[in-house]
PDB file of C-alpha atoms in Angstrom:
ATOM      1  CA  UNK T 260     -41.103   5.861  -7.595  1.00  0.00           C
ATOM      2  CA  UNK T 261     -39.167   8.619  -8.782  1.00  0.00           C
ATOM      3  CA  UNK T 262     -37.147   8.711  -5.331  1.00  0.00           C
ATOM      4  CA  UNK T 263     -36.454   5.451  -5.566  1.00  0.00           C
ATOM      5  CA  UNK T 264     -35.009   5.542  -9.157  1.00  0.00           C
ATOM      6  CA  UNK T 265     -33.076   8.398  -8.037  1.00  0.00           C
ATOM      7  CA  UNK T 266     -31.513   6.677  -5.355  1.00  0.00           C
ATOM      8  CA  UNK T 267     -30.750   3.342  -7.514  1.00  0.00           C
ATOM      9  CA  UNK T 268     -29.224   5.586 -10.159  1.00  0.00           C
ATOM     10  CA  UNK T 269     -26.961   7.682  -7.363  1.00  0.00           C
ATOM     11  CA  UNK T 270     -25.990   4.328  -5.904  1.00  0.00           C
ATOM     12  CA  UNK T 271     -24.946   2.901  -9.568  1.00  0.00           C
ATOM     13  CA  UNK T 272     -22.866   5.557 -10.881  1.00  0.00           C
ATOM     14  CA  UNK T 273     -21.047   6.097  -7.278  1.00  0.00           C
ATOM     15  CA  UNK T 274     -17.199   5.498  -7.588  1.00  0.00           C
ATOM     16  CA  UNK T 275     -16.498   1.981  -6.691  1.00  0.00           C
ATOM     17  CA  UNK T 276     -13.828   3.355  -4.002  1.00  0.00           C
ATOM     18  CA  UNK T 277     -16.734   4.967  -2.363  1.00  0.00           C
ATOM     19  CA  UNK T 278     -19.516   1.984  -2.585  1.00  0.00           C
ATOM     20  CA  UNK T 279     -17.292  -0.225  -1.789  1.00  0.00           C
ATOM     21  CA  UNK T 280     -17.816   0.494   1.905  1.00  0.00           C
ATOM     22  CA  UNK T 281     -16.588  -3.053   4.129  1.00  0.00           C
ATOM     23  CA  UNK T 282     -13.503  -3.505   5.039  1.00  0.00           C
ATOM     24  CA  UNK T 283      -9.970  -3.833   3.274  1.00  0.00           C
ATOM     25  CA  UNK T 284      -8.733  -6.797   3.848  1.00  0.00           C
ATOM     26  CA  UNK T 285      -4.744  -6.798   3.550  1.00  0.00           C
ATOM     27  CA  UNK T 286      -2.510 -10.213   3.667  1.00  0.00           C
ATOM     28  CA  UNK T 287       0.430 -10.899   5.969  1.00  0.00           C
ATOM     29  CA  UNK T 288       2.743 -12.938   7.470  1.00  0.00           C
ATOM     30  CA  UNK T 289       2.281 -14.216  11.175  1.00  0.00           C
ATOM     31  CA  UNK T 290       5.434 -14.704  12.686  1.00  0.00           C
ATOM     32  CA  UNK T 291       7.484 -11.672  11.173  1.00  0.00           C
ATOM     33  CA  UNK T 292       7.997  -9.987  14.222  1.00  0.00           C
ATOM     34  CA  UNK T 293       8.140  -6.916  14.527  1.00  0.00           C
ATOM     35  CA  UNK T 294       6.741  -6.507  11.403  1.00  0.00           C
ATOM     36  CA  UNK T 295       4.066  -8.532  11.788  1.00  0.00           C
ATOM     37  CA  UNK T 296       3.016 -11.015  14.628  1.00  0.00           C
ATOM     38  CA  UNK T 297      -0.484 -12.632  15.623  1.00  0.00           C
ATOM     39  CA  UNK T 298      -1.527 -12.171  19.265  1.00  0.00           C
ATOM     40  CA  UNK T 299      -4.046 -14.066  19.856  1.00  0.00           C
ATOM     41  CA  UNK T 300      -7.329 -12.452  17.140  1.00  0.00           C
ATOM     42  CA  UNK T 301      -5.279  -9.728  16.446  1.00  0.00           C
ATOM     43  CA  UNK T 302      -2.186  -9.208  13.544  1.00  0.00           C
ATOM     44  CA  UNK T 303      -0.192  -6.541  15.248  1.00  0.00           C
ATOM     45  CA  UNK T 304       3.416  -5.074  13.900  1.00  0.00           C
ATOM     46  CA  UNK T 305       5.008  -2.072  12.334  1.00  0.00           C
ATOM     47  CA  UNK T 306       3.025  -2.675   8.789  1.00  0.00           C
ATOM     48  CA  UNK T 307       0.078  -3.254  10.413  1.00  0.00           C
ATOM     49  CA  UNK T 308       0.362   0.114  11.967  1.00  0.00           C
ATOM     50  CA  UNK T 309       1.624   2.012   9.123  1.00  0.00           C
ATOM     51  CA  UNK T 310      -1.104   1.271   6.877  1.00  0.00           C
ATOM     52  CA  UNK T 311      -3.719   1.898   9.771  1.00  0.00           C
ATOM     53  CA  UNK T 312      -2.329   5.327  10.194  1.00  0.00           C
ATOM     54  CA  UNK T 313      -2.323   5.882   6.297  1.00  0.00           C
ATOM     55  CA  UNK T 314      -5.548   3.709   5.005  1.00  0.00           C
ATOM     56  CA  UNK T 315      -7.847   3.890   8.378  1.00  0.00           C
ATOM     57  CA  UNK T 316      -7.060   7.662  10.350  1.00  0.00           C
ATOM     58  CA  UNK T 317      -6.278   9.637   7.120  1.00  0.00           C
ATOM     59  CA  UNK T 318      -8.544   8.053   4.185  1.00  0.00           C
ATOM     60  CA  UNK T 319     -11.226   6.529   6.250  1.00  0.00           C
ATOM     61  CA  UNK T 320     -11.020   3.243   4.925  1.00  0.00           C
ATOM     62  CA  UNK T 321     -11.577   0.468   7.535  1.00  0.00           C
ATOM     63  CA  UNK T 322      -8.785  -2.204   7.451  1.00  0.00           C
ATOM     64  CA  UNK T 323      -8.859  -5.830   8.291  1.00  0.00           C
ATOM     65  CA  UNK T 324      -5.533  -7.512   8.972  1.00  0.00           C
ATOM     66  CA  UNK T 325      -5.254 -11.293   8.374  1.00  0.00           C
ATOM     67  CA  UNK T 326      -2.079 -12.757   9.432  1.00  0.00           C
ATOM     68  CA  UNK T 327      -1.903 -16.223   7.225  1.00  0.00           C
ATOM     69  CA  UNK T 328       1.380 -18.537   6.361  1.00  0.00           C
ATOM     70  CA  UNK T 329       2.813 -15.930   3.889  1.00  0.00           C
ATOM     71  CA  UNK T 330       2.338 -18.119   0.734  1.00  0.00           C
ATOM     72  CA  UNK T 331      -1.297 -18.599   0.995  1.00  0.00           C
ATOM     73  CA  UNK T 332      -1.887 -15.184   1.927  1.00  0.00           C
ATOM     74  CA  UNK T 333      -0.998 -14.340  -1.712  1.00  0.00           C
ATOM     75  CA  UNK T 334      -2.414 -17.105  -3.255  1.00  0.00           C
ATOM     76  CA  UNK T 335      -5.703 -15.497  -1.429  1.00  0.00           C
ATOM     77  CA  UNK T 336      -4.820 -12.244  -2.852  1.00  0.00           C
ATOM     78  CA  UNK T 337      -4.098 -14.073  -6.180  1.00  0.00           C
ATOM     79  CA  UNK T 338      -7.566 -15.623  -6.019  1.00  0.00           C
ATOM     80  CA  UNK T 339      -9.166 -11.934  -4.816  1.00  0.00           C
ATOM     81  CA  UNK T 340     -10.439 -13.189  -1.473  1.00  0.00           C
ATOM     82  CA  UNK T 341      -7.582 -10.977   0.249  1.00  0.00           C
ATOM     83  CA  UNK T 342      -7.986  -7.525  -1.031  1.00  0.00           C
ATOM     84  CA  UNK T 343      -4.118  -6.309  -0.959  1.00  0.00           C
ATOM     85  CA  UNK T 344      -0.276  -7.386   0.258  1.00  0.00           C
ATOM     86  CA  UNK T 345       2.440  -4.725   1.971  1.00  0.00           C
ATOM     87  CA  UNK T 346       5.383  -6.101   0.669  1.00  0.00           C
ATOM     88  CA  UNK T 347       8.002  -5.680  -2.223  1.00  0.00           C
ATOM     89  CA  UNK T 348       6.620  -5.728  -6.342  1.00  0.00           C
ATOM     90  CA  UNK T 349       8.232  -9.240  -7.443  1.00  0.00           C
ATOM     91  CA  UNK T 350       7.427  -9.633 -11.619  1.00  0.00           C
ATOM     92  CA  UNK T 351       5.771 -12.457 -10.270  1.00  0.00           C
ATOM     93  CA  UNK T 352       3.132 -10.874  -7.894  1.00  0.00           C
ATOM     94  CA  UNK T 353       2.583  -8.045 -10.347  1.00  0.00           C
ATOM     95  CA  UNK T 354       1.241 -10.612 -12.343  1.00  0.00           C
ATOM     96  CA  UNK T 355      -2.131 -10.231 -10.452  1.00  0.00           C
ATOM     97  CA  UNK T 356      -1.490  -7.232  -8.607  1.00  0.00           C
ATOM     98  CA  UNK T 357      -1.682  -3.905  -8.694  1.00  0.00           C
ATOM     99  CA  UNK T 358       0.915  -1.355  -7.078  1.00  0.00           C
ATOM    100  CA  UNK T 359       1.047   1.891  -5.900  1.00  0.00           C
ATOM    101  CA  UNK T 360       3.810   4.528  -6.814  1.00  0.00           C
ATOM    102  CA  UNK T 361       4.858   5.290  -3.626  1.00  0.00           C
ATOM    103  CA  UNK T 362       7.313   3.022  -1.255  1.00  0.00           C
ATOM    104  CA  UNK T 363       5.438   2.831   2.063  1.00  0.00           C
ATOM    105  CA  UNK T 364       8.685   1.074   3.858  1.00  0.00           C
ATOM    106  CA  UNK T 365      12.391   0.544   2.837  1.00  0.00           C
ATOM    107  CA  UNK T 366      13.653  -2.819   4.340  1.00  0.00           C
ATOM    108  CA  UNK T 367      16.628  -2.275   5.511  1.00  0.00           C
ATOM    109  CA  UNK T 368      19.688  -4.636   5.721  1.00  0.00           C
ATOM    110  CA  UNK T 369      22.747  -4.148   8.033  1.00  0.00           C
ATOM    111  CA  UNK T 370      25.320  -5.732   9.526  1.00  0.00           C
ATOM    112  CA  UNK T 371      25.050  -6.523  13.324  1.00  0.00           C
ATOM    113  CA  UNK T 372      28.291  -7.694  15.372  1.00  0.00           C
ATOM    114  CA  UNK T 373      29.730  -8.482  18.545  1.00  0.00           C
ATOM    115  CA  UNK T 374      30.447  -5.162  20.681  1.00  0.00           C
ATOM    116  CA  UNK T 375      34.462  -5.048  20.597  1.00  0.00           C
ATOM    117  CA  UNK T 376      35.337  -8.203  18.463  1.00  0.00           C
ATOM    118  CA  UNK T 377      37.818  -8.053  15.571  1.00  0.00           C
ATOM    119  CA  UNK T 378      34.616  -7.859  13.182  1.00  0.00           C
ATOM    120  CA  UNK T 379      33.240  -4.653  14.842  1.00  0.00           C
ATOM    121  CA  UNK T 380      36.426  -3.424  14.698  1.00  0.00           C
ATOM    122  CA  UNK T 381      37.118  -3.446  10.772  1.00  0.00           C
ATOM    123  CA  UNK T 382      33.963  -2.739   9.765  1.00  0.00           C
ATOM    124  CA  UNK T 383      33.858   0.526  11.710  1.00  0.00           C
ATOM    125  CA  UNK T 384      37.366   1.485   9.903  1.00  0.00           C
ATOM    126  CA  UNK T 385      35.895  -0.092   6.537  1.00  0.00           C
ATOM    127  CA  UNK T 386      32.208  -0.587   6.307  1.00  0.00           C
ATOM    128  CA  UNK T 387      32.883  -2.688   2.681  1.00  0.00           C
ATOM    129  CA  UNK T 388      31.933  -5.367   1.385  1.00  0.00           C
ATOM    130  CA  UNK T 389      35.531  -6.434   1.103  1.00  0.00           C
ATOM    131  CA  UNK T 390      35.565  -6.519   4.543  1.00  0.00           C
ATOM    132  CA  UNK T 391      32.953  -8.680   5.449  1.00  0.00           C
ATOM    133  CA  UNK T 392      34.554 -11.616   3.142  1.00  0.00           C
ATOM    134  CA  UNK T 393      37.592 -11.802   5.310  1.00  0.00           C
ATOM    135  CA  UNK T 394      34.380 -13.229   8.236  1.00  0.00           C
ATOM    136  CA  UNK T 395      32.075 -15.317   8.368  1.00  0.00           C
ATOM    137  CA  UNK T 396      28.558 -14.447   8.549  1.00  0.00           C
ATOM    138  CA  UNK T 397      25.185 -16.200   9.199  1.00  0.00           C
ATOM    139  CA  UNK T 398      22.057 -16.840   6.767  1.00  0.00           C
ATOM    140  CA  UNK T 399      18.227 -17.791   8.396  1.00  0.00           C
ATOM    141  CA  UNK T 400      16.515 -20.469   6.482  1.00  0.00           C
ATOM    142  CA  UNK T 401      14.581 -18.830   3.614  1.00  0.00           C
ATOM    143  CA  UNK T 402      15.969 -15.850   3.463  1.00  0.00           C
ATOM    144  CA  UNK T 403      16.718 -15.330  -0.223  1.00  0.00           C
ATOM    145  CA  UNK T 404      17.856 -11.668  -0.141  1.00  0.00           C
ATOM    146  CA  UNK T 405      20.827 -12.945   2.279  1.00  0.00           C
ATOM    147  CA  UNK T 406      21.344 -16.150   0.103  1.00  0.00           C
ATOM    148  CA  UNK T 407      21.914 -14.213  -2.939  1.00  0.00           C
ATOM    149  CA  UNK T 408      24.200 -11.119  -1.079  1.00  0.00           C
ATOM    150  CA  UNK T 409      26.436 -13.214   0.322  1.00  0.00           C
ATOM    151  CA  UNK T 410      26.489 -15.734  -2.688  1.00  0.00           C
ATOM    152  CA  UNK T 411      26.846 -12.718  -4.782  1.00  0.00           C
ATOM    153  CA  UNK T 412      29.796 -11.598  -2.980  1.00  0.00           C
ATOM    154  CA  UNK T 413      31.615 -14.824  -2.039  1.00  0.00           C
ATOM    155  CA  UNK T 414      31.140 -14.034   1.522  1.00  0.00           C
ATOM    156  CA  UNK T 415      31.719 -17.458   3.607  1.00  0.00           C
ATOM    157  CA  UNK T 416      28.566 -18.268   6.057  1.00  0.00           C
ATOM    158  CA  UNK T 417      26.734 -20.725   8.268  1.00  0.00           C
ATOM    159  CA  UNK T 418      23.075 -21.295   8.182  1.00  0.00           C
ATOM    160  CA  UNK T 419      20.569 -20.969  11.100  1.00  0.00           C
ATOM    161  CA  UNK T 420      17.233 -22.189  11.530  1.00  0.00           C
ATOM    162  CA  UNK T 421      16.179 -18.885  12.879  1.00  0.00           C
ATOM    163  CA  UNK T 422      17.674 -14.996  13.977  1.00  0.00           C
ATOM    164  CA  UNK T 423      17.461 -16.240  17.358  1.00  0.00           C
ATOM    165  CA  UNK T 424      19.806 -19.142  16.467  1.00  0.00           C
ATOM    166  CA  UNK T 425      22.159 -16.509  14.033  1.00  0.00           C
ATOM    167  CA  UNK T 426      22.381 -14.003  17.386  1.00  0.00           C
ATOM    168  CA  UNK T 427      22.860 -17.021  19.699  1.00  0.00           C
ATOM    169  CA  UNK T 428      26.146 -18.635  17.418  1.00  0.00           C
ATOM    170  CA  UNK T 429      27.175 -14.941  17.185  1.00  0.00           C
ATOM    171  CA  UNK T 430      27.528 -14.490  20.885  1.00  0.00           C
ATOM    172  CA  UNK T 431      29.453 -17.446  21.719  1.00  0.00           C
ATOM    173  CA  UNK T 432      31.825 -16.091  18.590  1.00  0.00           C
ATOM    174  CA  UNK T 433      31.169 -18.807  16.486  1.00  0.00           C
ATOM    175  CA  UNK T 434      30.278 -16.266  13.530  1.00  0.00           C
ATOM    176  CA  UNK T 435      31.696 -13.062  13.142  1.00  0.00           C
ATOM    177  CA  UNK T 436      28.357 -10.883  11.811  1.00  0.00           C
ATOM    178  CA  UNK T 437      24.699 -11.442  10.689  1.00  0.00           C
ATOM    179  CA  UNK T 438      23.082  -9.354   8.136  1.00  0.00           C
ATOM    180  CA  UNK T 439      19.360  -8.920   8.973  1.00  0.00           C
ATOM    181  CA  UNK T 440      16.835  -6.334   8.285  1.00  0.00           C
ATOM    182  CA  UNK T 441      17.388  -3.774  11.134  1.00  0.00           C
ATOM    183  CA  UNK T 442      14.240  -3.928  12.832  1.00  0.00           C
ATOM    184  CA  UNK T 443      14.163  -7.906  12.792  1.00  0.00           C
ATOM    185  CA  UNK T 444      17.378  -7.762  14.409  1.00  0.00           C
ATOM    186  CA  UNK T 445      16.972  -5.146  17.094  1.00  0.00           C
ATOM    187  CA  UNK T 446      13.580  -6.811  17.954  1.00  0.00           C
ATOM    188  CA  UNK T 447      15.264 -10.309  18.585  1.00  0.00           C
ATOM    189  CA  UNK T 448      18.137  -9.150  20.430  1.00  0.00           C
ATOM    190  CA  UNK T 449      15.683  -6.930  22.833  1.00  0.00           C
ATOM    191  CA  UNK T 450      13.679 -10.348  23.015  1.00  0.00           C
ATOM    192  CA  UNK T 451      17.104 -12.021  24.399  1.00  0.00           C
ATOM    193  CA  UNK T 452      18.839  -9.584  26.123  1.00  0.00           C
ATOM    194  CA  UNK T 453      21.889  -8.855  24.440  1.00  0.00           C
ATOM    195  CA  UNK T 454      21.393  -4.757  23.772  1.00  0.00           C
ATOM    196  CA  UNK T 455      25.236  -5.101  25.808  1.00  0.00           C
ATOM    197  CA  UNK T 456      26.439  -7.939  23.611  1.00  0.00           C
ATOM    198  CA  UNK T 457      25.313  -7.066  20.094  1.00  0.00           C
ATOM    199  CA  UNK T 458      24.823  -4.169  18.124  1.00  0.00           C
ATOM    200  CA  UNK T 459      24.341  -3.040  14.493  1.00  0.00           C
ATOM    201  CA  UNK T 460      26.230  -1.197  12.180  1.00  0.00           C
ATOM    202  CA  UNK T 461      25.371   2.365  10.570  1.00  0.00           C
ATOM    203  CA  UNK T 462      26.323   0.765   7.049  1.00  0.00           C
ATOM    204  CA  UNK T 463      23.229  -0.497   5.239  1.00  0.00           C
ATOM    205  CA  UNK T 464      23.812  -3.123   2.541  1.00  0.00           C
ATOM    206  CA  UNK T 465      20.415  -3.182   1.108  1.00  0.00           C
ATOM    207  CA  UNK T 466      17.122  -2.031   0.663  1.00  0.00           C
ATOM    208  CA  UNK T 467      13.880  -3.619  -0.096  1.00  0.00           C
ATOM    209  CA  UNK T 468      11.131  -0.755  -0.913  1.00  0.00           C
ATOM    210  CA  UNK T 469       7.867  -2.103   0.200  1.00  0.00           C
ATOM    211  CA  UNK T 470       4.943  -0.891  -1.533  1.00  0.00           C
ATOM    212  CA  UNK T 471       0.876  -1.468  -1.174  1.00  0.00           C
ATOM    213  CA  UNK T 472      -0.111  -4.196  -3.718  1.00  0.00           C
ATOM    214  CA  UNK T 473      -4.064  -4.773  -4.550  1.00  0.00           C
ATOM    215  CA  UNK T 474      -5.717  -7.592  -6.159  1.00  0.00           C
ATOM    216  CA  UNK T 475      -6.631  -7.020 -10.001  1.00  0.00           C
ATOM    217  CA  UNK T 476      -9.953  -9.238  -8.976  1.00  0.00           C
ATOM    218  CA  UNK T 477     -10.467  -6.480  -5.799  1.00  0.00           C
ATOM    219  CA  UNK T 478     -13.555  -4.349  -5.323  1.00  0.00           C
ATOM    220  CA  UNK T 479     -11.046  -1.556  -4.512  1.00  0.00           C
ATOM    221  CA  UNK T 480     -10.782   0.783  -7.736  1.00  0.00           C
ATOM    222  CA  UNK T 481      -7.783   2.666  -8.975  1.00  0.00           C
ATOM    223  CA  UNK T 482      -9.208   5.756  -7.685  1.00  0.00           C
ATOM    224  CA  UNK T 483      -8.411   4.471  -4.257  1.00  0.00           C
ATOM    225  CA  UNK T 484      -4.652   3.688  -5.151  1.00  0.00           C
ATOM    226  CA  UNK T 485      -4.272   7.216  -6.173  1.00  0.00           C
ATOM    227  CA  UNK T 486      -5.640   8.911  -3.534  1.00  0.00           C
ATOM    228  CA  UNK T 487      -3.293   6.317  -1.178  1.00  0.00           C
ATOM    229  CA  UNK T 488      -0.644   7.879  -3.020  1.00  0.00           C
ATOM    230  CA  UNK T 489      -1.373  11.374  -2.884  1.00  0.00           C
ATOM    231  CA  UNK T 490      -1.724  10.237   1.243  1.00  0.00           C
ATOM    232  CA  UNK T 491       1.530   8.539   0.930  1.00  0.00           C
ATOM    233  CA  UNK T 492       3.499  11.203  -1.014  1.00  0.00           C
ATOM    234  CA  UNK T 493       2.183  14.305   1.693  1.00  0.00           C
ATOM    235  CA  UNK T 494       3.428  12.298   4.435  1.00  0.00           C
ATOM    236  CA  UNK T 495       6.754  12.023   2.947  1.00  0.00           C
ATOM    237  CA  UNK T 496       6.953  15.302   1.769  1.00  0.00           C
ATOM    238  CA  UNK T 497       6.649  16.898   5.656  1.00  0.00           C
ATOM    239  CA  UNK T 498       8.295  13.908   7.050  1.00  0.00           C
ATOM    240  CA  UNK T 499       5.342  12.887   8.952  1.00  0.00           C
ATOM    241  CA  UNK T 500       6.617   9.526   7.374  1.00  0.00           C
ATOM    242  CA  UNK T 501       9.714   9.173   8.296  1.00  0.00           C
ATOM    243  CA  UNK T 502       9.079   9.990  11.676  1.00  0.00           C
ATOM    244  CA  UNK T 503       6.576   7.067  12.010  1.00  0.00           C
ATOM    245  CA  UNK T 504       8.626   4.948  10.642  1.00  0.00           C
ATOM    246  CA  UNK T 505      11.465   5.510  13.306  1.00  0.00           C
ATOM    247  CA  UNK T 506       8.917   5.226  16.233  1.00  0.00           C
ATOM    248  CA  UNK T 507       7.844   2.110  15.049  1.00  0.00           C
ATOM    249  CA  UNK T 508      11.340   0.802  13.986  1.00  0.00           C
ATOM    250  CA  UNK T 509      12.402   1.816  17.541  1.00  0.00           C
ATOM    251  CA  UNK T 510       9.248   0.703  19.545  1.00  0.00           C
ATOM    252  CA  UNK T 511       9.589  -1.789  22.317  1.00  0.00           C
ATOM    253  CA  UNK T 512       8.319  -4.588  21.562  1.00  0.00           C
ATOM    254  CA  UNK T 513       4.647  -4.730  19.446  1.00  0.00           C
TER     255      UNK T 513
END
């Protein structure tokens, strides 16, 4: 009897990080390639693979990833039945999230252009913003971060259902540059074949730190969010990072 007390006791006072032993179930969107993508059961993609190398090879923790349309996969981690997001801290999602300290990922924005076109050519003599007003560049469907630069700016622009469609109206020169988020871009010109047509610009115009976000109704204690940012903050400190980062970025495909 006294074994058995013993072992209730141990098993009550254990850290919740520990006890909690399932899976972490993390939130994201399913057709934000490369970023993240669902093939078939699986949600593949460069967060996807960062947190499996931080969460699953160096803490232990066993992650599930659940590609959903992107707004109910935080209403899920709203409601708790998602454990945690990767994706920027909006006021409105730390309303019922928790974040960590560290950035996991920095978003980046940049211009890409037509190789040798008039574009290319003054923004390589003047990356500035000035520049880019005297062209017209093109805007996806729902992408509010491009909305607001360009708005912001006065920058004239054409919308596009999609980056295939922006890259498609930039070959045949009917725009002059789209601003994407690098990876996004490289992945969708790889996809259609221009690597000889288009290419991006060193200047970046933006960033959008990323950080991991967990449910205030998780299971998952605090004690795990600071041991994911003692992880986080080694791996930046010796670069091991960084340098995951830019094999993913520059991967081939998922």
């Amino acid at each position: 009897m006294r074994s058995i007390l013993a072992i209730v006791l141990f098993l009550t006072c254990v850290p919740i990080s520990i006890a909690h032993a399932e899976t972490l179930k993390i939130g994201y969107s399913p057709d934000w390639g490369p970023y993240s993508v669902v093939q078939g059961k699986a949600t593949v993609g460069i967060l996807p693979a960062l947190l499996d190398e931080i969460i699953t090879r160096r803490l232990g923790v066993p992650l599930e990833h659940v590609g959903l349309p992107w707004k109910r996969a935080q209403s899920m981690v709203k409601a708790g039945s998602l454990d945690a997001l990767l994706t920027y801290p909006s006021a409105t999602r730390l309303q019922y999230a928790e974040r960590s300290g560290q950035v996991v990922y920095n978003l980046e924005y940049r211009a890409f252009v037509r190789k040798g076109s008039k574009a290319a050519t003054a923004l390589a003599a003047n990356p500035d913003v000035e520049t880019l007003k005297k062209y017209c560049g093109c805007v996806v469907f729902g992408n509010d971060w491009g909305k607001t630069f360009y708005a912001t700016h006065k920058i004239p622009y054409q919308d596009a259902v999609d980056v295939k469609n922006c890259l498609r109206l930039l070959s045949r020169d009917r725009v002059d540059f789209l601003i994407q988020a690098t990876a996004v871009g490289l992945e969708n010109i790889r996809q259609m074949d221009l690597q000889e047509v288009i290419v991006p610009m060193p200047r970046i115009y933006g960033q959008v730190p990323f950080v991991l976000l967990i449910s205030k109704k998780s299971a998952f204690s605090y004690a795990f969010m600071a041991k994911f940012d003692a992880v986080v903050k080694k791996m930046t400190d010796d670069g091991s990072l960084q340098a995951l980062v830019h094999e993913l970025d520059n991967a081939p495909g998922l």
